[in-house]
Amino acid sequence: MADFVTVAKVGDIPPGQGQAFNVSGRMAAVFHLADGSYQAIDDFCPHMGASLAGGYVEDGVVMCPWHAWGFQLCDGAWLDNPKVKVDCFDVRVEGDEIQVRVKPKE
């Protein structure tokens, strides 16, 4: 499994927003939730490829900025059909560093 990669410092991503990072060859959207935690999912919406990092975040859900497809940040499930999912990635905070570990694309 891949190692954790530092993508940002605590405070770089404002609460309620996301930012996209290239992690081990994959684009990860990292979100700073209102409770202070961080979640990361695949940055690309499966509908038409929009960057999910630019979407509206509320109550643990990000809405795609192009067509408002909603994805749960905890497991990547699409709200309209939970069988459709984007990949989720592990996130941790070490000191003041936000780190993400992505799984290889299958």
GROMACS .gro file of C-alpha atoms in nm:
model
  106
    1MET     CA    1   0.000   0.000   0.000
    2ALA     CA    2   0.116   0.355  -0.071
    3ASP     CA    3   0.264   0.578   0.195
    4PHE     CA    4   0.107   0.892   0.336
    5VAL     CA    5   0.203   1.207   0.144
    6THR     CA    6   0.196   1.559   0.290
    7VAL     CA    7  -0.038   1.774   0.080
    8ALA     CA    8  -0.093   2.088   0.291
    9LYS     CA    9  -0.049   2.248   0.630
   10VAL     CA   10  -0.327   2.275   0.885
   11GLY     CA   11  -0.500   2.606   0.809
   12ASP     CA   12  -0.430   2.596   0.433
   13ILE     CA   13  -0.778   2.461   0.353
   14PRO     CA   14  -1.053   2.680   0.500
   15PRO     CA   15  -1.333   2.504   0.692
   16GLY     CA   16  -1.616   2.397   0.463
   17GLN     CA   17  -1.395   2.390   0.154
   18GLY     CA   18  -1.187   2.147  -0.046
   19GLN     CA   19  -0.867   2.156  -0.242
   20ALA     CA   20  -0.727   1.916  -0.505
   21PHE     CA   21  -0.382   1.760  -0.480
   22ASN     CA   22  -0.183   1.519  -0.693
   23VAL     CA   23  -0.099   1.229  -0.462
   24SER     CA   24   0.101   0.941  -0.604
   25GLY     CA   25  -0.034   1.004  -0.953
   26ARG     CA   26  -0.400   1.044  -0.853
   27MET     CA   27  -0.600   1.359  -0.791
   28ALA     CA   28  -0.738   1.368  -0.439
   29ALA     CA   29  -0.993   1.623  -0.317
   30VAL     CA   30  -0.921   1.700   0.049
   31PHE     CA   31  -1.199   1.865   0.249
   32HIS     CA   32  -1.183   2.048   0.581
   33LEU     CA   33  -1.509   1.974   0.758
   34ALA     CA   34  -1.685   2.207   1.002
   35ASP     CA   35  -1.590   1.983   1.297
   36GLY     CA   36  -1.219   2.036   1.217
   37SER     CA   37  -1.162   1.694   1.063
   38TYR     CA   38  -1.040   1.620   0.710
   39GLN     CA   39  -1.177   1.377   0.451
   40ALA     CA   40  -1.041   1.289   0.106
   41ILE     CA   41  -1.206   1.137  -0.201
   42ASP     CA   42  -1.124   1.104  -0.569
   43ASP     CA   43  -1.136   1.453  -0.717
   44PHE     CA   44  -1.320   1.363  -1.037
   45CYS     CA   45  -1.697   1.338  -1.056
   46PRO     CA   46  -1.790   1.020  -1.246
   47HIS     CA   47  -2.069   1.202  -1.431
   48MET     CA   48  -1.863   1.443  -1.644
   49GLY     CA   49  -1.525   1.475  -1.473
   50ALA     CA   50  -1.568   1.798  -1.278
   51SER     CA   51  -1.332   1.865  -0.990
   52LEU     CA   52  -1.520   1.779  -0.671
   53ALA     CA   53  -1.275   1.990  -0.468
   54GLY     CA   54  -1.456   2.299  -0.599
   55GLY     CA   55  -1.797   2.178  -0.484
   56TYR     CA   56  -2.020   2.304  -0.205
   57VAL     CA   57  -1.965   2.116   0.124
   58GLU     CA   58  -2.226   2.073   0.395
   59ASP     CA   59  -2.300   1.803   0.654
   60GLY     CA   60  -2.033   1.567   0.523
   61VAL     CA   61  -2.150   1.589   0.160
   62VAL     CA   62  -1.988   1.759  -0.138
   63MET     CA   63  -2.205   1.873  -0.429
   64CYS     CA   64  -2.041   1.861  -0.771
   65PRO     CA   65  -2.006   2.220  -0.898
   66TRP     CA   66  -2.125   2.132  -1.250
   67HIS     CA   67  -2.445   1.929  -1.204
   68ALA     CA   68  -2.497   1.903  -0.825
   69TRP     CA   69  -2.429   1.533  -0.789
   70GLY     CA   70  -2.381   1.481  -0.414
   71PHE     CA   71  -2.118   1.249  -0.265
   72GLN     CA   72  -2.074   1.148   0.098
   73LEU     CA   73  -1.723   1.231   0.209
   74CYS     CA   74  -1.708   0.942   0.458
   75ASP     CA   75  -1.741   0.669   0.194
   76GLY     CA   76  -1.764   0.836  -0.150
   77ALA     CA   77  -2.121   0.715  -0.211
   78TRP     CA   78  -2.339   0.908  -0.456
   79LEU     CA   79  -2.653   1.025  -0.274
   80ASP     CA   80  -2.890   0.927  -0.557
   81ASN     CA   81  -2.754   0.570  -0.583
   82PRO     CA   82  -2.515   0.456  -0.307
   83LYS     CA   83  -2.395   0.170  -0.531
   84VAL     CA   84  -2.210   0.434  -0.733
   85LYS     CA   85  -1.902   0.555  -0.545
   86VAL     CA   86  -1.585   0.753  -0.589
   87ASP     CA   87  -1.275   0.627  -0.411
   88CYS     CA   88  -1.206   0.742  -0.055
   89PHE     CA   89  -0.856   0.801   0.073
   90ASP     CA   90  -0.702   0.788   0.419
   91VAL     CA   91  -0.625   1.126   0.579
   92ARG     CA   92  -0.425   1.203   0.890
   93VAL     CA   93  -0.280   1.509   1.058
   94GLU     CA   94   0.078   1.474   1.181
   95GLY     CA   95   0.187   1.785   1.367
   96ASP     CA   96   0.078   2.064   1.133
   97GLU     CA   97   0.082   1.853   0.816
   98ILE     CA   98  -0.225   1.715   0.640
   99GLN     CA   99  -0.130   1.382   0.488
  100VAL     CA  100  -0.317   1.162   0.240
  101ARG     CA  101  -0.268   0.801   0.134
  102VAL     CA  102  -0.427   0.694  -0.192
  103LYS     CA  103  -0.487   0.343  -0.309
  104PRO     CA  104  -0.358   0.248  -0.652
  105LYS     CA  105  -0.615   0.269  -0.932
  106GLU     CA  106  -0.749  -0.077  -1.013
   0.00000   0.00000   0.00000
